PDB file of C-alpha atoms in Angstrom:
ATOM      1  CA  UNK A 483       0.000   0.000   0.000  1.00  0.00           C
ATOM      2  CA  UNK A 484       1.697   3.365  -1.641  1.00  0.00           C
ATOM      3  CA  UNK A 485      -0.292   6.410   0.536  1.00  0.00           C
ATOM      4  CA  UNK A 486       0.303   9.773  -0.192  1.00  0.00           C
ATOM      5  CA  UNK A 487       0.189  12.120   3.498  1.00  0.00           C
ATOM      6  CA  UNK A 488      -0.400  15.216   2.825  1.00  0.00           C
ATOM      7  CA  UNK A 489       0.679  18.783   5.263  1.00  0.00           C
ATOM      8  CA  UNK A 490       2.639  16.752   7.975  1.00  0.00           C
ATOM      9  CA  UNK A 491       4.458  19.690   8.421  1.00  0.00           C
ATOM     10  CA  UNK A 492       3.289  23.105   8.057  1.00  0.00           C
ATOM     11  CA  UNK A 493       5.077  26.094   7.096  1.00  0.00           C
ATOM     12  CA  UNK A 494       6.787  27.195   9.874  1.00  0.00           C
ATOM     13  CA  UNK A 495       8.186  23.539  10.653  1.00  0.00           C
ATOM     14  CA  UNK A 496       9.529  23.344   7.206  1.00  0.00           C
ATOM     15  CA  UNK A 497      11.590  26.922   7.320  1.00  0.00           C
ATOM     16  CA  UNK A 498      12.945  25.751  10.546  1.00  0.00           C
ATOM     17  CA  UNK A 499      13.985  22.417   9.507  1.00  0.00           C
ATOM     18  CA  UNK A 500      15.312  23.891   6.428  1.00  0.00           C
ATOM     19  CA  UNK A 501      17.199  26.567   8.334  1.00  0.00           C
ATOM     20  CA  UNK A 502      19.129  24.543  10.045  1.00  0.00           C
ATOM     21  CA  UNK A 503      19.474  22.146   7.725  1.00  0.00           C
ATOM     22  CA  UNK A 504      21.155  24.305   5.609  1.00  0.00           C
ATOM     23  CA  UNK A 505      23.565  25.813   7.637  1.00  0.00           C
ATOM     24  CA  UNK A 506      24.968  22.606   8.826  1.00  0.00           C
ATOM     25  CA  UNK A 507      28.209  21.192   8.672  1.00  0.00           C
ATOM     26  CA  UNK A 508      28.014  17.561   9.518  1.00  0.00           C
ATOM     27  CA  UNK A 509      26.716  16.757   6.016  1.00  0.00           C
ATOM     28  CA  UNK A 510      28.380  13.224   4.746  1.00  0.00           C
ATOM     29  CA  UNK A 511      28.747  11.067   2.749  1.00  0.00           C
ATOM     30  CA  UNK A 512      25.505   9.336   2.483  1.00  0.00           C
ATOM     31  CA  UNK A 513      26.832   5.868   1.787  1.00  0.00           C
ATOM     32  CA  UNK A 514      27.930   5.761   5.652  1.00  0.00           C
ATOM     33  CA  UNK A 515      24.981   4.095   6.161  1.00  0.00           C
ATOM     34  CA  UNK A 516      24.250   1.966   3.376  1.00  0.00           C
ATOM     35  CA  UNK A 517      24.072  -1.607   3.011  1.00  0.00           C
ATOM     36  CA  UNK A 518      26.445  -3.725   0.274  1.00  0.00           C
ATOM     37  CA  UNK A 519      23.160  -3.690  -1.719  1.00  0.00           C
ATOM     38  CA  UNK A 520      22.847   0.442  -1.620  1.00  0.00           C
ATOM     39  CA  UNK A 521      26.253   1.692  -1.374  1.00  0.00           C
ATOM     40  CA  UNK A 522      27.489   1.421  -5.046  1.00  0.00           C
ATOM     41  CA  UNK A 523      24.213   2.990  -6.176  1.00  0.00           C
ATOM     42  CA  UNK A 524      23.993   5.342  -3.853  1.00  0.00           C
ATOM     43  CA  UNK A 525      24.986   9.213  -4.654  1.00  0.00           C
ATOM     44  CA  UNK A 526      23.685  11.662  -1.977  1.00  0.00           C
ATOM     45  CA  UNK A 527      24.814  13.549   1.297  1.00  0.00           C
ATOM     46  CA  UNK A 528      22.927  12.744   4.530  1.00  0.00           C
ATOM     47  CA  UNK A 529      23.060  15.041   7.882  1.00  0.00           C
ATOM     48  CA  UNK A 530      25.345  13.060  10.653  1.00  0.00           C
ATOM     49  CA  UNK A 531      22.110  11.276  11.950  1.00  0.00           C
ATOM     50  CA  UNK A 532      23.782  11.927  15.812  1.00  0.00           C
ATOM     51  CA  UNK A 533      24.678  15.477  15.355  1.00  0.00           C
ATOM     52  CA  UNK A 534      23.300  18.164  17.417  1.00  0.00           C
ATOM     53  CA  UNK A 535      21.167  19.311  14.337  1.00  0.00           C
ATOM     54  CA  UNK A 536      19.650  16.165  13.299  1.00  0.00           C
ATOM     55  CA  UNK A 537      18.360  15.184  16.558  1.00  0.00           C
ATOM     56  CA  UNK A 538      16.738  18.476  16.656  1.00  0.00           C
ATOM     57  CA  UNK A 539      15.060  18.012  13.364  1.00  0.00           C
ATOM     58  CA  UNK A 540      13.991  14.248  14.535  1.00  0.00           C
ATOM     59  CA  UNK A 541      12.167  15.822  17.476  1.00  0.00           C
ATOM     60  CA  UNK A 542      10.524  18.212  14.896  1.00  0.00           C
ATOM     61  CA  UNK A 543       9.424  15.378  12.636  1.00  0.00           C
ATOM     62  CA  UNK A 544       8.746  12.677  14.994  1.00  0.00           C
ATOM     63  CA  UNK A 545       6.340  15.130  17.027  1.00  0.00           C
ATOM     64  CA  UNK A 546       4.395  16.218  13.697  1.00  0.00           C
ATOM     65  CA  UNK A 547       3.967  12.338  12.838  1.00  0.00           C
ATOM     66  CA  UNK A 548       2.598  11.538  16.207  1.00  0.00           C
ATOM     67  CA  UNK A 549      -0.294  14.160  15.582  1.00  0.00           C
ATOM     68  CA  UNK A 550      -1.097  12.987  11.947  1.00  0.00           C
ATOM     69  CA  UNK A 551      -4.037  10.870  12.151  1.00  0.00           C
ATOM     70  CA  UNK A 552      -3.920   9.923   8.414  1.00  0.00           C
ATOM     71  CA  UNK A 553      -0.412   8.965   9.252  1.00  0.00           C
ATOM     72  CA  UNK A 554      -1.250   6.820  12.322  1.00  0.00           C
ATOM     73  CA  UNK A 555      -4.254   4.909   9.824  1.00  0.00           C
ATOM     74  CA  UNK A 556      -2.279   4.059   7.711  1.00  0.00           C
ATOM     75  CA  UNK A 557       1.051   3.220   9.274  1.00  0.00           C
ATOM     76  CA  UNK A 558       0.146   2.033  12.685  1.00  0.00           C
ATOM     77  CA  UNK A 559       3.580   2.663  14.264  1.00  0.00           C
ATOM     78  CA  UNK A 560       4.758   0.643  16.751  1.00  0.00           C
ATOM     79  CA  UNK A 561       8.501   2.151  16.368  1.00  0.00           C
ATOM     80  CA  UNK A 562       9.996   4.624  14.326  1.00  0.00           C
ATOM     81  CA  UNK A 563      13.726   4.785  13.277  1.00  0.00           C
ATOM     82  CA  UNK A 564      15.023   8.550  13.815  1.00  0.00           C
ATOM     83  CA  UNK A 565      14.409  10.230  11.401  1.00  0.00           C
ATOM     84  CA  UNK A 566      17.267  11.193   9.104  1.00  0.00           C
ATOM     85  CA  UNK A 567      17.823  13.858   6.431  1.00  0.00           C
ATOM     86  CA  UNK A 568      19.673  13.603   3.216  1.00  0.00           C
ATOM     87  CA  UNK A 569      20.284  15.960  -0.011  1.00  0.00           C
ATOM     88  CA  UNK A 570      20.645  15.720  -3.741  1.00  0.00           C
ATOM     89  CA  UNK A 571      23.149  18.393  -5.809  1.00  0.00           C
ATOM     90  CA  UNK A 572      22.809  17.776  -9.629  1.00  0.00           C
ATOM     91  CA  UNK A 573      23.919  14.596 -11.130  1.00  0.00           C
ATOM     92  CA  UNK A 574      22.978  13.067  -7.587  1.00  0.00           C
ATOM     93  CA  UNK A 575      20.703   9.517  -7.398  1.00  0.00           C
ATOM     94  CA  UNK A 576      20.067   6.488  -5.481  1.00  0.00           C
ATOM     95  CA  UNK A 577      19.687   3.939  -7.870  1.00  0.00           C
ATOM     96  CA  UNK A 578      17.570   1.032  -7.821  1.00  0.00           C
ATOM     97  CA  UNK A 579      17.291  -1.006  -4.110  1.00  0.00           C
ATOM     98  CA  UNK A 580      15.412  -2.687  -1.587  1.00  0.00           C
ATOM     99  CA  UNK A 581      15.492  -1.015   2.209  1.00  0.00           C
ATOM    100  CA  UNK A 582      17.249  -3.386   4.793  1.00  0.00           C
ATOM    101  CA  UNK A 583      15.437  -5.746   6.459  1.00  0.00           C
ATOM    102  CA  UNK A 584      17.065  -4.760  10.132  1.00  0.00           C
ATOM    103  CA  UNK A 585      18.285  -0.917  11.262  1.00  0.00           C
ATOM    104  CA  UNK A 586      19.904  -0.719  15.035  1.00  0.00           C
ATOM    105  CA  UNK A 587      18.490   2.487  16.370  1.00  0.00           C
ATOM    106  CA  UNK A 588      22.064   4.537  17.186  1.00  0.00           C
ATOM    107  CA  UNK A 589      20.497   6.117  20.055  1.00  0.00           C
ATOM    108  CA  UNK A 590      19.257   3.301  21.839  1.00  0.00           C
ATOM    109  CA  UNK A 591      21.139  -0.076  19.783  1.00  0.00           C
ATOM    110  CA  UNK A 592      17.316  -1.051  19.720  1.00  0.00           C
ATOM    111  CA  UNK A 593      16.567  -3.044  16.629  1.00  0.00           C
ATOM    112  CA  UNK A 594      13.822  -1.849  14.541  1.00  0.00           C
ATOM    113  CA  UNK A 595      12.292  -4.300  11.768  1.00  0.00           C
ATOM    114  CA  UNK A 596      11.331  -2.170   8.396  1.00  0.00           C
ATOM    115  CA  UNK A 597       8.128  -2.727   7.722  1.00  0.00           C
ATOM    116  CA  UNK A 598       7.018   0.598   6.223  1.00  0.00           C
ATOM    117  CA  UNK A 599       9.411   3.098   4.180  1.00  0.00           C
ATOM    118  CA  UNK A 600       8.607   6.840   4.111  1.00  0.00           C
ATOM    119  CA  UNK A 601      10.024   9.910   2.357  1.00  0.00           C
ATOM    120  CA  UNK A 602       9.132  13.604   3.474  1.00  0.00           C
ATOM    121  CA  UNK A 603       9.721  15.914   1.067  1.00  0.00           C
ATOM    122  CA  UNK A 604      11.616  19.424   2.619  1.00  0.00           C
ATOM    123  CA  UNK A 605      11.728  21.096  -0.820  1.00  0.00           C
ATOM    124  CA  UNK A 606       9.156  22.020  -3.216  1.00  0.00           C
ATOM    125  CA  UNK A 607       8.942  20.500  -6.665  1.00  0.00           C
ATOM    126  CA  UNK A 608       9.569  23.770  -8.611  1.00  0.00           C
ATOM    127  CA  UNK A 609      12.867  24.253  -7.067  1.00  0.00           C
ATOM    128  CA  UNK A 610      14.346  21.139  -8.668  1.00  0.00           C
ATOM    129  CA  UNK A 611      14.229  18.935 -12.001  1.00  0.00           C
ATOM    130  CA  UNK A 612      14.652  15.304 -11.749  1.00  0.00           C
ATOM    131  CA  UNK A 613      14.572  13.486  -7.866  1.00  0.00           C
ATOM    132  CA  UNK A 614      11.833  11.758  -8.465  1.00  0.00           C
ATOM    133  CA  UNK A 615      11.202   8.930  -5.800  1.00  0.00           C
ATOM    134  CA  UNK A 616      10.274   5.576  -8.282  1.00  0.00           C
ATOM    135  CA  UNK A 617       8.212   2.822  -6.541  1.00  0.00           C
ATOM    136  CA  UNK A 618       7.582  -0.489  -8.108  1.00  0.00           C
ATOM    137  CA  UNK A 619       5.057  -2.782  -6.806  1.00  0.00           C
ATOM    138  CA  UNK A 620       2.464  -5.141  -8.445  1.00  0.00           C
ATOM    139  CA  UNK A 621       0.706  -2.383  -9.974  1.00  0.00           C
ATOM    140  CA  UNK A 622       3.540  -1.130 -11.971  1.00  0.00           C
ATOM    141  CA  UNK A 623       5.949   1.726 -11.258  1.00  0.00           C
ATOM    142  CA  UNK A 624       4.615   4.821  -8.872  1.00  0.00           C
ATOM    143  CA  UNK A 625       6.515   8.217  -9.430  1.00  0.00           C
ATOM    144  CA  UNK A 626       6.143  10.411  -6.380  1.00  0.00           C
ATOM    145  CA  UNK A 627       7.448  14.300  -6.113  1.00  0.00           C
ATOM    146  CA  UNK A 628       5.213  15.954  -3.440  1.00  0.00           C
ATOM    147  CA  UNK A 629       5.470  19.385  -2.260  1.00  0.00           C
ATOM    148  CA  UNK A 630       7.133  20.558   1.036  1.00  0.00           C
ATOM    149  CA  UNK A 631       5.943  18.954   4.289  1.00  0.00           C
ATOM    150  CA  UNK A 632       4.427  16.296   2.126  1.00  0.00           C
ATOM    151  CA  UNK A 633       5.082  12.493   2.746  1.00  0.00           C
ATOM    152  CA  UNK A 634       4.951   9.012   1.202  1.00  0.00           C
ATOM    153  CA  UNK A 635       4.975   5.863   2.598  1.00  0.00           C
ATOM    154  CA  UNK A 636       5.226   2.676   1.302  1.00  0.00           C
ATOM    155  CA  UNK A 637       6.378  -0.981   1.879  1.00  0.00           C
ATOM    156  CA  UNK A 638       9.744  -1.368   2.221  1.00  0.00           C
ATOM    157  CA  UNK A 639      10.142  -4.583   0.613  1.00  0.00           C
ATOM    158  CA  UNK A 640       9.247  -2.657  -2.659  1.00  0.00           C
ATOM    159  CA  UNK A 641      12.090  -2.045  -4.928  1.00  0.00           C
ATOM    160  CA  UNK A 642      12.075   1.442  -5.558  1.00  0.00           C
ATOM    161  CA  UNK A 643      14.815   4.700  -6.947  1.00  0.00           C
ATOM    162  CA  UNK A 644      15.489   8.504  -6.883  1.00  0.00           C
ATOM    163  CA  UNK A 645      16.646   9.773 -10.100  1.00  0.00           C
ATOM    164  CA  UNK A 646      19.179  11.951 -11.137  1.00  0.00           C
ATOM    165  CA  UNK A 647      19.164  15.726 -10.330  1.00  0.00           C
ATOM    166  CA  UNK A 648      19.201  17.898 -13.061  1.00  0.00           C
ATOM    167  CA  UNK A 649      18.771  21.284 -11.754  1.00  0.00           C
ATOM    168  CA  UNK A 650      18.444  22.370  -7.792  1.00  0.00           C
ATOM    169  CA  UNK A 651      18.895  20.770  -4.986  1.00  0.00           C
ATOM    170  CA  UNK A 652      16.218  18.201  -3.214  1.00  0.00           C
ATOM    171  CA  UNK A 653      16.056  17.981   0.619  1.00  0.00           C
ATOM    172  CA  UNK A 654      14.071  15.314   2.008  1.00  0.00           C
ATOM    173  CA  UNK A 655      13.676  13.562   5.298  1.00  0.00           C
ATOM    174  CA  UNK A 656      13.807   9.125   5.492  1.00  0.00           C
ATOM    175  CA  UNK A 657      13.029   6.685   7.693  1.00  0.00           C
ATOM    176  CA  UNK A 658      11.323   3.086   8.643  1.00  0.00           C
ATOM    177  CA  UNK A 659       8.564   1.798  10.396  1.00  0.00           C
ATOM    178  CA  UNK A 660       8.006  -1.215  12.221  1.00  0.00           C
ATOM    179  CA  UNK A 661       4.091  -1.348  12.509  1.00  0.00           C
ATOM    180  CA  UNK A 662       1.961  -2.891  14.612  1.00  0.00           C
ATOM    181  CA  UNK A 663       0.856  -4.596  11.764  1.00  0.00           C
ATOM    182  CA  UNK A 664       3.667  -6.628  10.024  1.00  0.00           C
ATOM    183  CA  UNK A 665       1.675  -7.794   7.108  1.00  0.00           C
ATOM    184  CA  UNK A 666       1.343  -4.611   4.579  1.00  0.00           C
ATOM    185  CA  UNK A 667      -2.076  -6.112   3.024  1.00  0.00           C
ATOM    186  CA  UNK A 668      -3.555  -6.190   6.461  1.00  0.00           C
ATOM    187  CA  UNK A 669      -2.556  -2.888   7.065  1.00  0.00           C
ATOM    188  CA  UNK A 670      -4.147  -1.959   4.128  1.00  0.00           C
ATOM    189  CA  UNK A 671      -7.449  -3.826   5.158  1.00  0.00           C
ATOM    190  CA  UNK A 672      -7.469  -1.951   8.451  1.00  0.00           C
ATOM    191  CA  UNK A 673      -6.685   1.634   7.234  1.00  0.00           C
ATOM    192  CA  UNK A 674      -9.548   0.697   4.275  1.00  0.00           C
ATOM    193  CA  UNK A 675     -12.150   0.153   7.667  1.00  0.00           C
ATOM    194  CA  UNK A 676     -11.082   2.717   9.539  1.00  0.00           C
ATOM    195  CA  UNK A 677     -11.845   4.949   6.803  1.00  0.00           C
ATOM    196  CA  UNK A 678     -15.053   3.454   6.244  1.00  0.00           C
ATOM    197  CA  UNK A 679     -15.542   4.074  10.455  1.00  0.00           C
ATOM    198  CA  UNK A 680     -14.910   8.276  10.166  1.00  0.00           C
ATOM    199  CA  UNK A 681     -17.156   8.801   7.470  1.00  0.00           C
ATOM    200  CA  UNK A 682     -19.845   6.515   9.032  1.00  0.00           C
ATOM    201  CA  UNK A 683     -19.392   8.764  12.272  1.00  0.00           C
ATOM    202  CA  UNK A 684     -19.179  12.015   9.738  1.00  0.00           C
ATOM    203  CA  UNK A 685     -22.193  11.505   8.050  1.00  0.00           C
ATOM    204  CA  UNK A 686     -24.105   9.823  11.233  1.00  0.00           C
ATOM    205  CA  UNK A 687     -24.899   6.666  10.334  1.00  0.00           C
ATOM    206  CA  UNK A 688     -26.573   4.030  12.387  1.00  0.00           C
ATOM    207  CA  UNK A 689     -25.097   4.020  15.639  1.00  0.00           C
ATOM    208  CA  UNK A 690     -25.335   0.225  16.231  1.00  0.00           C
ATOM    209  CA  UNK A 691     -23.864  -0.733  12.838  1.00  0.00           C
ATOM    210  CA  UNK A 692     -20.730   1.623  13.607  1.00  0.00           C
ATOM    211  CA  UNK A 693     -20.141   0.543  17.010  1.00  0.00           C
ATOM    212  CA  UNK A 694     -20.080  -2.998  15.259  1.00  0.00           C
ATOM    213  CA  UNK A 695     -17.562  -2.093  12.844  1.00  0.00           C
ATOM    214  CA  UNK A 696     -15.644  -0.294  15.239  1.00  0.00           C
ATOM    215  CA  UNK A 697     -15.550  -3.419  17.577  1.00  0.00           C
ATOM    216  CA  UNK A 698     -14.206  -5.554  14.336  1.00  0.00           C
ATOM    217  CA  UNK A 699     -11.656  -2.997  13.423  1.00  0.00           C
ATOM    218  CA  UNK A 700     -10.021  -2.930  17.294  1.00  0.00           C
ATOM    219  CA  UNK A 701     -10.312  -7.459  17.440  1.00  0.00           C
ATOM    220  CA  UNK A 702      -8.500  -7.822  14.307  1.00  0.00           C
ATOM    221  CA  UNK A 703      -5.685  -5.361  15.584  1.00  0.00           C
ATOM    222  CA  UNK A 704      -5.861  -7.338  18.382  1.00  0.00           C
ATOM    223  CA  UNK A 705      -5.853 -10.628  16.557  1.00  0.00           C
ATOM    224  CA  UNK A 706      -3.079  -9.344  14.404  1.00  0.00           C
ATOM    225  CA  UNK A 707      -0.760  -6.944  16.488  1.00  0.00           C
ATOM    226  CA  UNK A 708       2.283  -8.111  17.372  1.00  0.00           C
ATOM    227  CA  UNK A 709       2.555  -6.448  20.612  1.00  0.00           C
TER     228      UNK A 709
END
């Protein structure tokens, strides 16, 4: 399940992110922290993910995503990986790959299982050719380029790119999820009912149907949660 959030940050969130972003000097390498699979493909700069500056954007991001109820449908985060924050100059990419199965958290040397990929964008579309994020699944091949404070999330078992930069610079903000929900297709059957539950209580329909559904949607999380 590919799902589009949109406005996880506002406006405000994004200048500050992006102001301190920008004047920071721990930017590296971004193969530091890619796997055999990603390094040789991988052409980017990434903030120092335990420098001053990116834990102050994690606590930014992390606080935005806990109040994003389109974010927690969907998702269903049981952990999330810090947040990290990487940049592409022209002639930049990350070619084709599959996320890691495993990330230790750096903080805490907690392992975190991927489950769910997601990419925030920090710069808007017009301010860059190229960097688009390409994600294939069953349905073909998805190309994403949202605007500022927008966010994507996907499986991360899907194979999926970012393509060269040809003009600008893209900022962007990764990171994993391990859900509640391991399986992505139940996810997807749970964030399809609770949909279905907030415009049933929207458009107030029958009381005793919704508090049926409602009961269904909380005893398969239960059924299926692995926590």
């Amino acid at each position: 399940m590919l799902v589009c959030i949109p406005n996880v940050l506002d406006a405000a969130q994004i200048v500050s992110l992006r102001e301190r972003l920008d004047r920071a000097n721990s930017w590296v390498d971004g193969r530091v922290t890619a796997g055999y699979q990603g390094a040789p493909v991988k052409f980017n700069q990434q903030i120092d993910e335990l420098s001053d500056v990116a834990v102050a954007c994690q606590r930014i991001v992390v606080s935005a995503l806990e109040r994003h109820p389109l974010f927690i449908s969907a998702v269903l985060p049981n952990n999330i990986y810090p947040p990290m924050f990487n940049r592409y100059g022209e002639g930049m990419k990350f070619g084709a790959h599959v996320d890691g199965s495993v990330r230790i958290n750096p903080q805490t040397g907690q392992k975190l299982r991927t489950d769910v990929s997601a990419t925030l964008f920090l710069t808007n579309p017009d301010d860059y050719d190229g960097g688009e994020l390409e994600i294939e699944d069953t349905f073909g091949r998805h190309s994403v380029k949202l605007g500022a404070g927008d966010m994507v999330a996907y499986p991360a078992t899907s194979l999926h790119q970012v393509t060269p930069i040809t003009r600008g610079v893209r900022t962007s903000c990764f990171f994993w999820v391990q859900s509640l929900i391991r399986d992505d297709t139940q996810r997807a059957l749970l964030h399809d009912m609770d949909n279905a539950i907030q415009r049933l209580n929207q458009t107030n329909a029958d009381e005793i149907a919704r508090r049926s559904l409602i009961g269904c949607y909380h005893n398969l999380v239960r059924q299926w949660s692995e926590t």
